[in-house]
Amino acid sequence: MIQTMNDKEIWFVTGSQHLYGPETLEQVAKNSQTIVEGFNASSHIPVNIVYKPTVKTPDEITDVCQEASADKNCIGIITWMHTFSPAKMWIKGLSILNKPLCHLHTQFNAEVPWKSIDMDFMNLNQSAHGDREFGHMMTRMRKNRKIIVGHWEVERIQEKIGNWTRVALGWNEFQNLKVARIGDNMREVSVTDGDKVEAQLRFGFSVNGYDSSDVTSHINELSDQQVSELIKTYESEYELADALLESGSKRQSLIDAAKIELGLRSFLEEGGFGAFTDTFENLGELKQLPGIATQRLMADGYGFGGEGDWKTSALLRAMKVMATGIEGGTSFMEDYTYHFTPQKAYVMGSHMLEICPSIADKKPTCEVHPLGIGGKEDPVRLVFNSPPGRAINVSLVDLGNRFRLIVNEVEAVVPMGELPKLPVARVLWDAKPDLEIAATAWILAGGAHHTVYSQALTTEFIEDFAEMAGVELVVIDKDTTIRQFKELLHANEAYYHTFQNYM
Ligand code: MN
């Protein structure tokens, strides 16, 4: 499902001017090509970096910005001022550019060549001040961009560039994403609802409503062979509970679950959807709330939000794209229940069924149990724990006049008990800085109970993503204090009241 990144490009644009003569400009071009070759050879950078000829005049700058904006495969540009490139030349181009921009503040040579440095060298290597002139213009234009400072050959710098290109992939995904809402919102629920028109204006993705009958029509067309093949896959990939085995009392539930997966998959493929929602209150003719189906679709890269939660569904899809090639899973999540001890408090994250097996610690078990709500047949689901380690929880909420992204950094831990009677996948985590502050800040920020939980991504990805979207981001981490967090929320009310520009 995750589309290949082979056709996506980031353009590398070097700025200069004609002041220095052709010899210097020739060297500028050569050096830029060397840097691009270095980036394309780096294992840290997943997107193809495309060298563009040095821009030296306002017209050349405008042209490249126009081309980048119109090119379907170009998902962003990296700019670097090898020499001085007077920034008034960039005004027209930057005002046209509608793709993410990363300002790489680097220098071709790492160190000053003490013995040989002369005025020719000084003419050629001016990024220390050339990039500041360029940066001033972007600040003057209030242009959101990523700034990466350091020598281009350093691994940490290449990693930062690579991660920014992943975020650009996620942003590009938002521009093309179609979210299918199968059924509406869970009745009376607030945070999962919101302004779908404003979301499309701000983020690019579209959200449209469908009925469970749109899925059942696909189920009705399935062949027995398709169903039995998927059952074989279930048997080989998971530990099946006794009741679901061929001779088991609940075998029919497994067959129904497989049909739901195949029907749902076919519906999503036919419509070109990358994300979807459902809700236990609008299941129509579907026999079970999709459990294993949704879990496996998430594992294949689809976004999902429970109870009609289209914002979390879209965000999950974008975050799965951003996480491409990085170790660790990314899943739909919900803060479910707490573990308060005299020493420390933890959150147990889970959902009724729909946790993505990409975060499983080992081969999941496949089980069937009653759901307790919704009045349908018992749904089949994958049950597992998630390994300990660093992760983030991310929420996207609609505040009425704007969207807000909220990140909480967490540390997953091994559950203190076996949980033999809990029939859902789950994660136990220590919320930073501690649950008291984290939950207070989260609630103050209006964060949802639904989140995207990612072991693969760090806060910096979401920071870059928020910049690309031009939306507010608040981070709850080891340094958060409630007093400062409240001040931040107050300041942001004023800031986002003043600046609400689209990219
Ligand atoms: Mn929920």
Coordinates of C-alpha atoms and ligand atoms in Angstrom, one line a residue:
M1 CA 0.0 0.0 0.0
I2 CA 2.7 2.5 0.9
Q3 CA 3.5 3.9 -2.5
T4 CA 7.0 3.7 -3.7
M5 CA 9.1 6.8 -3.3
N6 CA 11.0 6.2 -6.5
D7 CA 9.2 8.9 -8.5
K8 CA 9.4 11.6 -5.9
E9 CA 12.1 14.3 -6.0
I10 CA 13.6 17.0 -3.9
W11 CA 15.3 19.7 -6.0
F12 CA 18.6 21.1 -4.8
V13 CA 18.8 24.8 -5.8
T14 CA 22.0 26.7 -5.3
G15 CA 21.9 30.5 -5.3
S16 CA 24.6 32.8 -6.6
Q17 CA 25.0 35.9 -8.8
H18 CA 27.1 37.0 -11.8
L19 CA 29.4 39.2 -9.8
Y20 CA 32.2 36.7 -9.4
G21 CA 32.8 35.7 -13.1
P22 CA 32.4 32.4 -14.9
E23 CA 35.3 30.5 -13.2
T24 CA 33.8 30.9 -9.8
L25 CA 30.3 30.0 -11.0
E26 CA 31.7 26.9 -12.7
Q27 CA 33.2 25.8 -9.3
V28 CA 29.9 26.6 -7.6
A29 CA 28.1 24.3 -10.0
K30 CA 30.7 21.5 -9.5
N31 CA 30.6 21.7 -5.7
S32 CA 26.8 21.6 -5.7
Q33 CA 26.8 18.5 -7.9
T34 CA 29.2 16.9 -5.5
I35 CA 26.9 17.6 -2.6
V36 CA 23.9 16.2 -4.5
E37 CA 25.9 13.0 -5.3
G38 CA 26.9 12.7 -1.7
F39 CA 23.2 13.0 -0.6
N40 CA 22.0 10.4 -3.1
A41 CA 24.7 8.0 -1.9
S42 CA 23.6 8.5 1.7
S43 CA 21.6 5.8 3.3
H44 CA 19.9 8.4 5.5
I45 CA 18.2 10.2 2.6
P46 CA 15.3 8.1 1.1
V47 CA 14.1 10.6 -1.5
N48 CA 16.0 11.3 -4.8
I49 CA 17.8 14.6 -4.7
V50 CA 17.9 16.3 -8.1
Y51 CA 20.6 18.9 -8.9
K52 CA 19.4 22.1 -10.5
P53 CA 21.6 24.6 -12.3
T54 CA 22.8 27.5 -10.2
V55 CA 20.4 30.4 -10.1
K56 CA 22.0 33.8 -10.6
T57 CA 19.2 36.2 -11.6
P58 CA 15.7 37.0 -10.5
D59 CA 14.3 35.4 -13.7
E60 CA 16.2 32.1 -13.1
I61 CA 15.0 32.0 -9.5
T62 CA 11.4 32.7 -10.5
D63 CA 11.6 30.0 -13.2
V64 CA 12.9 27.3 -10.9
C65 CA 10.3 28.1 -8.2
Q66 CA 7.6 28.1 -10.7
E67 CA 8.7 24.8 -12.1
A68 CA 9.0 23.2 -8.7
S69 CA 5.6 24.4 -7.8
A70 CA 4.0 22.9 -10.9
D71 CA 6.0 19.6 -11.0
K72 CA 4.0 16.7 -9.7
N73 CA 7.1 14.7 -8.6
C74 CA 8.8 17.5 -6.9
I75 CA 7.8 17.4 -3.2
G76 CA 10.1 20.2 -1.9
I77 CA 13.3 22.1 -2.5
I78 CA 16.6 22.5 -0.7
T79 CA 18.2 25.8 -1.1
W80 CA 21.8 26.8 -0.4
M81 CA 23.7 30.0 -1.1
H82 CA 27.2 28.9 -2.0
T83 CA 28.1 32.5 -2.6
F84 CA 26.2 35.7 -1.9
S85 CA 22.9 35.8 -3.7
P86 CA 21.2 39.2 -3.1
A87 CA 17.8 38.2 -1.7
K88 CA 15.6 40.8 -3.4
M89 CA 16.2 38.5 -6.4
W90 CA 14.3 35.8 -4.5
I91 CA 11.1 37.7 -3.6
K92 CA 9.1 36.8 -6.7
G93 CA 10.2 33.2 -6.7
L94 CA 9.6 32.6 -3.0
S95 CA 6.2 34.2 -3.2
I96 CA 5.2 31.7 -6.0
L97 CA 6.8 28.6 -4.4
N98 CA 4.1 26.3 -2.9
K99 CA 6.4 23.4 -2.0
P100 CA 8.2 22.8 1.3
L101 CA 11.5 24.5 1.6
C102 CA 14.6 23.3 3.5
H103 CA 17.3 26.0 3.9
L104 CA 20.6 24.1 4.1
H105 CA 23.2 26.3 5.8
T106 CA 26.3 24.5 4.9
Q107 CA 29.7 25.1 3.3
F108 CA 31.5 23.0 0.7
N109 CA 34.8 22.7 2.6
A110 CA 34.6 21.7 6.3
E111 CA 37.6 23.6 7.6
V112 CA 39.4 26.8 6.8
P113 CA 42.5 25.9 4.7
W114 CA 44.8 28.0 6.8
K115 CA 47.9 27.9 4.6
S116 CA 46.2 28.4 1.2
I117 CA 43.2 30.6 1.9
D118 CA 43.2 33.6 -0.3
M119 CA 40.6 36.1 -1.8
D120 CA 39.6 33.6 -4.5
F121 CA 38.6 31.2 -1.8
M122 CA 36.8 33.9 0.1
N123 CA 34.8 34.8 -3.1
L124 CA 33.8 31.2 -3.6
N125 CA 32.9 30.2 -0.1
Q126 CA 30.5 32.8 1.3
S127 CA 27.6 30.8 2.6
A128 CA 28.3 32.0 6.1
H129 CA 26.9 35.4 5.1
G130 CA 25.1 34.5 1.8
D131 CA 22.7 32.2 3.7
R132 CA 22.0 34.9 6.3
E133 CA 21.0 37.4 3.5
F134 CA 18.7 34.7 2.1
G135 CA 17.3 33.8 5.6
H136 CA 16.5 37.4 6.3
M137 CA 14.3 37.5 3.2
M138 CA 12.3 34.4 4.2
T139 CA 11.8 35.8 7.7
R140 CA 10.7 39.1 6.2
M141 CA 8.3 37.2 4.0
R142 CA 7.1 35.1 7.0
K143 CA 7.9 32.0 5.1
N144 CA 7.9 28.7 7.0
R145 CA 10.9 26.6 6.3
K146 CA 13.3 24.1 7.8
I147 CA 16.8 25.4 8.6
I148 CA 19.6 22.8 8.8
V149 CA 23.0 24.0 9.9
G150 CA 26.2 22.0 9.6
H151 CA 28.7 20.4 7.2
W152 CA 26.9 18.4 4.5
E153 CA 29.1 15.3 4.9
V154 CA 28.3 14.8 8.5
E155 CA 26.1 11.9 9.1
R156 CA 23.8 13.7 11.6
I157 CA 23.2 16.5 9.1
Q158 CA 22.4 13.9 6.3
E159 CA 20.0 12.2 8.8
K160 CA 18.3 15.5 9.5
I161 CA 17.9 16.1 5.7
G162 CA 16.6 12.6 5.2
N163 CA 14.0 13.0 7.9
W164 CA 12.9 16.3 6.5
T165 CA 12.5 14.6 3.1
R166 CA 10.3 12.0 4.8
V167 CA 8.1 14.8 6.3
A168 CA 7.9 16.3 2.8
L169 CA 6.6 12.9 1.6
G170 CA 4.0 12.9 4.3
W171 CA 3.0 16.4 3.3
N172 CA 2.8 15.4 -0.3
E173 CA 0.6 12.5 0.8
F174 CA -1.8 14.9 2.5
Q175 CA -2.2 16.8 -0.8
N176 CA -3.4 13.7 -2.6
L177 CA -5.1 11.8 0.3
K178 CA -8.7 10.7 0.1
V179 CA -10.3 9.6 3.4
A180 CA -13.4 7.4 3.3
R181 CA -15.8 7.8 6.2
I182 CA -17.8 4.6 6.4
G183 CA -20.7 5.7 8.6
D184 CA -20.7 9.0 10.4
N185 CA -19.3 10.1 13.8
M186 CA -20.0 8.3 17.0
R187 CA -23.1 10.1 18.2
E188 CA -22.6 13.2 20.3
V189 CA -18.8 12.9 20.3
S190 CA -17.1 16.2 19.9
V191 CA -13.3 15.8 19.4
T192 CA -13.6 13.4 16.5
D193 CA -15.8 15.8 14.6
G194 CA -14.7 19.0 13.0
D195 CA -14.6 21.2 9.9
K196 CA -13.8 19.0 6.9
V197 CA -13.8 21.9 4.4
E198 CA -11.2 23.9 6.5
A199 CA -9.2 20.7 6.8
Q200 CA -9.1 20.3 3.0
L201 CA -8.1 24.0 2.6
R202 CA -5.4 23.7 5.2
F203 CA -4.0 20.2 4.7
G204 CA -5.2 19.1 1.2
F205 CA -6.9 15.8 2.0
S206 CA -10.6 15.3 1.3
V207 CA -13.0 13.5 3.5
N208 CA -16.3 12.0 2.1
G209 CA -19.0 9.9 3.6
Y210 CA -19.9 6.3 2.6
D211 CA -22.3 3.7 3.8
S212 CA -21.6 0.2 5.1
S213 CA -23.5 -1.1 2.0
D214 CA -20.7 0.3 -0.1
V215 CA -18.5 -2.3 1.6
T216 CA -21.1 -5.1 1.7
S217 CA -21.5 -4.8 -2.1
H218 CA -17.8 -5.7 -2.4
I219 CA -18.2 -8.6 0.1
N220 CA -21.0 -10.0 -2.0
E221 CA -18.7 -10.3 -5.0
L222 CA -16.0 -12.3 -3.2
S223 CA -15.1 -15.8 -4.4
D224 CA -14.7 -18.7 -1.9
Q225 CA -11.2 -19.1 -3.0
Q226 CA -10.3 -15.5 -2.1
V227 CA -11.7 -16.1 1.4
S228 CA -10.0 -19.4 2.0
E229 CA -6.6 -18.0 0.8
L230 CA -6.9 -15.2 3.3
I231 CA -7.8 -17.6 6.1
K232 CA -4.6 -19.5 5.2
T233 CA -2.7 -16.2 5.6
Y234 CA -4.3 -15.7 9.1
E235 CA -3.3 -19.3 10.0
S236 CA 0.3 -18.8 9.0
E237 CA 0.8 -15.2 10.4
Y238 CA -0.9 -15.5 13.8
E239 CA -1.5 -17.9 16.6
L240 CA -5.2 -18.8 16.2
A241 CA -7.3 -19.3 19.3
D242 CA -8.8 -22.8 19.5
A243 CA -12.3 -21.6 18.8
L244 CA -11.1 -20.1 15.4
L245 CA -9.4 -23.3 14.2
E246 CA -11.0 -25.4 11.4
S247 CA -12.8 -27.6 14.0
G248 CA -13.5 -24.7 16.4
S249 CA -16.9 -23.5 17.5
K250 CA -16.3 -19.9 16.2
R251 CA -14.7 -20.8 12.8
Q252 CA -17.6 -18.9 11.1
S253 CA -16.5 -15.7 12.8
L254 CA -13.1 -16.0 11.2
I255 CA -14.7 -16.5 7.8
D256 CA -16.9 -13.5 8.3
A257 CA -13.9 -11.4 9.4
A258 CA -11.9 -12.5 6.3
K259 CA -14.8 -11.4 4.1
I260 CA -14.9 -8.0 5.8
E261 CA -11.2 -7.6 5.3
L262 CA -11.4 -8.5 1.6
G263 CA -14.5 -6.3 1.0
L264 CA -13.1 -3.4 2.8
R265 CA -9.8 -3.7 1.0
S266 CA -11.5 -3.9 -2.4
F267 CA -13.7 -0.9 -1.6
L268 CA -10.6 1.2 -0.5
E269 CA -8.6 0.2 -3.6
E270 CA -11.4 0.9 -6.0
G271 CA -12.0 4.3 -4.6
G272 CA -8.3 5.2 -4.3
F273 CA -8.6 5.8 -0.5
G274 CA -5.5 5.9 1.7
A275 CA -7.4 6.2 5.0
F276 CA -10.8 5.4 6.4
T277 CA -13.0 5.5 9.5
D278 CA -15.9 3.4 10.7
T279 CA -18.1 3.4 13.7
F280 CA -19.8 0.6 15.7
E281 CA -23.1 2.6 15.6
N282 CA -23.3 2.5 11.7
L283 CA -22.3 -1.0 10.8
G284 CA -25.5 -1.8 8.8
E285 CA -25.2 -5.3 7.2
L286 CA -21.6 -5.8 8.4
K287 CA -21.7 -8.8 10.8
Q288 CA -18.8 -7.6 13.0
L289 CA -17.1 -4.3 13.8
P290 CA -14.0 -4.7 11.5
G291 CA -11.2 -5.7 13.9
I292 CA -8.5 -7.9 12.3
A293 CA -9.4 -6.2 8.9
T294 CA -8.6 -2.7 10.2
Q295 CA -5.5 -3.9 12.0
R296 CA -4.1 -5.6 8.9
L297 CA -5.0 -2.6 6.7
M298 CA -3.2 -0.3 9.1
A299 CA -0.2 -2.6 9.0
D300 CA -0.3 -2.2 5.2
G301 CA -0.1 1.6 5.5
Y302 CA -3.7 2.7 5.6
G303 CA -4.8 5.4 7.9
F304 CA -7.6 4.6 10.4
G305 CA -9.6 6.4 13.0
G306 CA -12.3 4.8 15.2
E307 CA -15.8 6.2 15.7
G308 CA -15.6 8.4 12.6
D309 CA -12.4 10.1 13.6
W310 CA -11.2 11.3 10.2
K311 CA -8.5 13.7 11.5
T312 CA -6.6 10.9 13.3
S313 CA -7.1 8.6 10.3
A314 CA -5.6 11.1 7.9
L315 CA -2.7 11.9 10.4
L316 CA -2.0 8.2 10.8
R317 CA -1.7 7.8 7.0
A318 CA 0.7 10.8 6.8
M319 CA 2.8 9.6 9.7
K320 CA 3.0 6.1 8.2
V321 CA 4.4 7.6 5.0
M322 CA 6.8 9.8 7.0
A323 CA 8.0 6.7 8.9
T324 CA 8.9 4.8 5.7
G325 CA 12.2 3.0 6.1
I326 CA 12.5 3.7 9.8
E327 CA 12.5 1.0 12.4
G328 CA 9.4 0.8 14.6
G329 CA 5.6 0.9 14.1
T330 CA 3.0 3.5 14.0
S331 CA -0.6 2.9 15.1
F332 CA -4.0 4.3 15.9
M333 CA -4.2 4.6 19.7
E334 CA -6.4 5.7 22.6
D335 CA -5.6 6.6 26.2
Y336 CA -7.6 3.8 27.8
T337 CA -7.0 3.4 31.5
Y338 CA -4.5 4.4 34.2
H339 CA -2.1 2.6 36.4
F340 CA -1.6 4.8 39.5
T341 CA 1.0 3.5 42.0
P342 CA 2.4 5.5 45.0
Q343 CA 5.6 5.9 43.1
K344 CA 4.5 6.6 39.5
A345 CA 1.5 6.7 37.2
Y346 CA 1.2 5.1 33.7
V347 CA -1.2 5.1 30.8
M348 CA -2.5 2.0 29.3
G349 CA -3.2 2.7 25.6
S350 CA -5.5 0.5 23.6
H351 CA -8.7 0.5 21.7
M352 CA -11.7 -1.7 21.4
L353 CA -9.9 -3.6 18.6
E354 CA -8.0 -1.4 16.2
I355 CA -4.4 -1.3 17.2
C356 CA -1.9 -1.8 14.4
P357 CA 0.3 -4.9 14.6
S358 CA 3.3 -2.9 13.3
I359 CA 3.9 -2.1 17.0
A360 CA 3.6 -5.7 18.2
D361 CA 6.4 -7.3 20.2
K362 CA 5.9 -10.7 18.7
K363 CA 3.5 -12.9 16.6
P364 CA 0.0 -11.7 17.6
T365 CA -2.7 -14.1 18.7
C366 CA -5.9 -14.1 16.7
E367 CA -8.9 -14.2 19.0
V368 CA -12.7 -13.7 19.1
H369 CA -14.6 -12.2 22.0
P370 CA -17.8 -10.2 22.5
L371 CA -17.4 -6.4 22.1
G372 CA -20.0 -5.4 24.7
I373 CA -21.3 -2.5 22.6
G374 CA -22.9 -2.1 19.1
G375 CA -25.1 -5.2 19.2
K376 CA -23.2 -7.1 16.4
E377 CA -21.5 -10.5 16.4
D378 CA -18.3 -11.1 18.2
P379 CA -15.4 -9.5 16.3
V380 CA -12.1 -11.3 15.5
R381 CA -9.1 -9.3 16.5
L382 CA -5.3 -9.5 16.9
V383 CA -4.0 -9.4 20.5
F384 CA -0.5 -8.4 21.4
N385 CA 1.8 -6.3 23.7
S386 CA 4.1 -3.6 22.4
P387 CA 7.8 -3.5 23.2
P388 CA 9.3 -1.0 25.6
G389 CA 11.0 2.1 24.3
R390 CA 10.7 5.7 23.3
A391 CA 7.6 6.8 21.3
I392 CA 5.3 9.8 20.7
N393 CA 1.6 10.3 20.9
V394 CA 0.2 12.9 18.4
S395 CA -3.2 14.4 18.3
L396 CA -4.8 16.7 15.7
V397 CA -7.7 18.8 17.0
D398 CA -10.1 21.4 15.5
L399 CA -10.3 24.5 17.8
G400 CA -13.0 26.2 15.8
N401 CA -10.7 29.0 14.4
R402 CA -7.7 26.7 13.6
F403 CA -6.2 23.2 13.9
R404 CA -3.7 22.3 16.7
L405 CA -1.2 19.5 16.7
I406 CA -0.2 18.1 20.2
V407 CA 2.7 15.9 20.8
N408 CA 3.4 14.0 24.1
E409 CA 6.8 12.2 24.3
V410 CA 6.4 8.9 26.1
E411 CA 8.4 5.9 27.2
A412 CA 6.7 2.5 26.7
V413 CA 7.4 0.0 29.5
V414 CA 6.8 -3.7 30.0
P415 CA 3.4 -4.2 31.6
M416 CA 3.7 -5.2 35.3
G417 CA 1.2 -8.1 34.7
E418 CA 0.2 -10.8 32.2
L419 CA -3.3 -9.4 31.4
P420 CA -4.7 -12.9 30.6
K421 CA -8.3 -11.7 30.4
L422 CA -7.8 -8.5 28.3
P423 CA -8.7 -9.4 24.7
V424 CA -7.2 -6.4 23.0
A425 CA -3.7 -5.2 21.9
R426 CA -2.2 -2.7 24.4
V427 CA 0.8 -0.6 25.3
L428 CA 1.8 0.7 28.8
W429 CA 3.7 4.0 28.8
D430 CA 5.2 6.6 31.1
A431 CA 4.1 10.0 29.8
K432 CA 6.8 12.7 29.9
P433 CA 7.5 14.5 32.2
D434 CA 5.1 12.6 34.4
L435 CA 1.4 11.7 34.1
E436 CA 0.3 14.6 36.3
I437 CA 1.8 17.3 34.2
A438 CA 1.4 15.4 30.9
A439 CA -2.3 14.8 31.3
T440 CA -2.9 18.3 32.7
A441 CA -1.2 19.9 29.7
W442 CA -2.9 17.6 27.2
I443 CA -6.3 18.4 28.6
L444 CA -5.5 22.2 28.7
A445 CA -4.5 21.9 25.0
G446 CA -7.8 20.2 24.1
G447 CA -6.0 17.1 23.0
A448 CA -8.1 14.1 21.9
H449 CA -8.4 10.7 23.5
H450 CA -7.5 9.3 20.1
T451 CA -3.9 9.7 19.0
V452 CA -1.3 8.4 16.5
Y453 CA 1.3 6.4 18.5
S454 CA 4.7 6.1 16.8
Q455 CA 7.8 4.3 17.8
A456 CA 9.5 5.4 14.5
L457 CA 9.0 9.2 14.5
T458 CA 10.3 11.8 16.9
T459 CA 8.9 15.2 17.8
E460 CA 11.1 16.9 15.2
F461 CA 9.1 15.2 12.4
I462 CA 5.9 16.6 13.7
E463 CA 7.5 20.0 14.2
D464 CA 8.5 20.1 10.5
F465 CA 5.1 18.8 9.5
A466 CA 3.3 21.6 11.5
E467 CA 5.6 24.1 9.8
M468 CA 4.7 22.8 6.3
A469 CA 1.0 22.9 7.2
G470 CA 1.2 26.2 8.9
V471 CA -0.6 24.9 12.0
E472 CA 0.1 25.3 15.7
L473 CA 2.1 22.6 17.5
V474 CA 2.4 22.3 21.2
V475 CA 4.9 19.8 22.7
I476 CA 4.6 18.1 26.1
D477 CA 8.1 16.7 27.0
K478 CA 10.5 16.3 29.8
D479 CA 10.8 20.1 30.2
T480 CA 7.1 20.9 30.3
T481 CA 5.8 22.9 33.2
I482 CA 2.1 23.8 33.5
R483 CA 2.7 27.5 34.1
Q484 CA 4.8 27.9 31.0
F485 CA 2.5 25.7 29.0
K486 CA -0.5 27.9 29.9
E487 CA 1.5 31.0 28.8
L488 CA 2.3 29.2 25.5
L489 CA -1.4 28.5 24.9
H490 CA -2.3 32.1 25.6
A491 CA 0.4 33.5 23.4
N492 CA -0.6 31.1 20.6
E493 CA -4.2 32.3 20.7
A494 CA -3.0 35.8 19.8
Y495 CA -0.3 34.6 17.3
Y496 CA -2.7 32.3 15.3
H497 CA -5.3 35.0 15.4
T498 CA -2.9 37.3 13.6
F499 CA -1.2 34.8 11.2
Q500 CA -3.5 32.4 9.3
N501 CA -1.8 32.2 6.0
Y502 CA -2.0 29.2 3.7
M503 CA 1.2 28.1 2.1
Ligands
MN1 MN -12.2 5.4 20.4

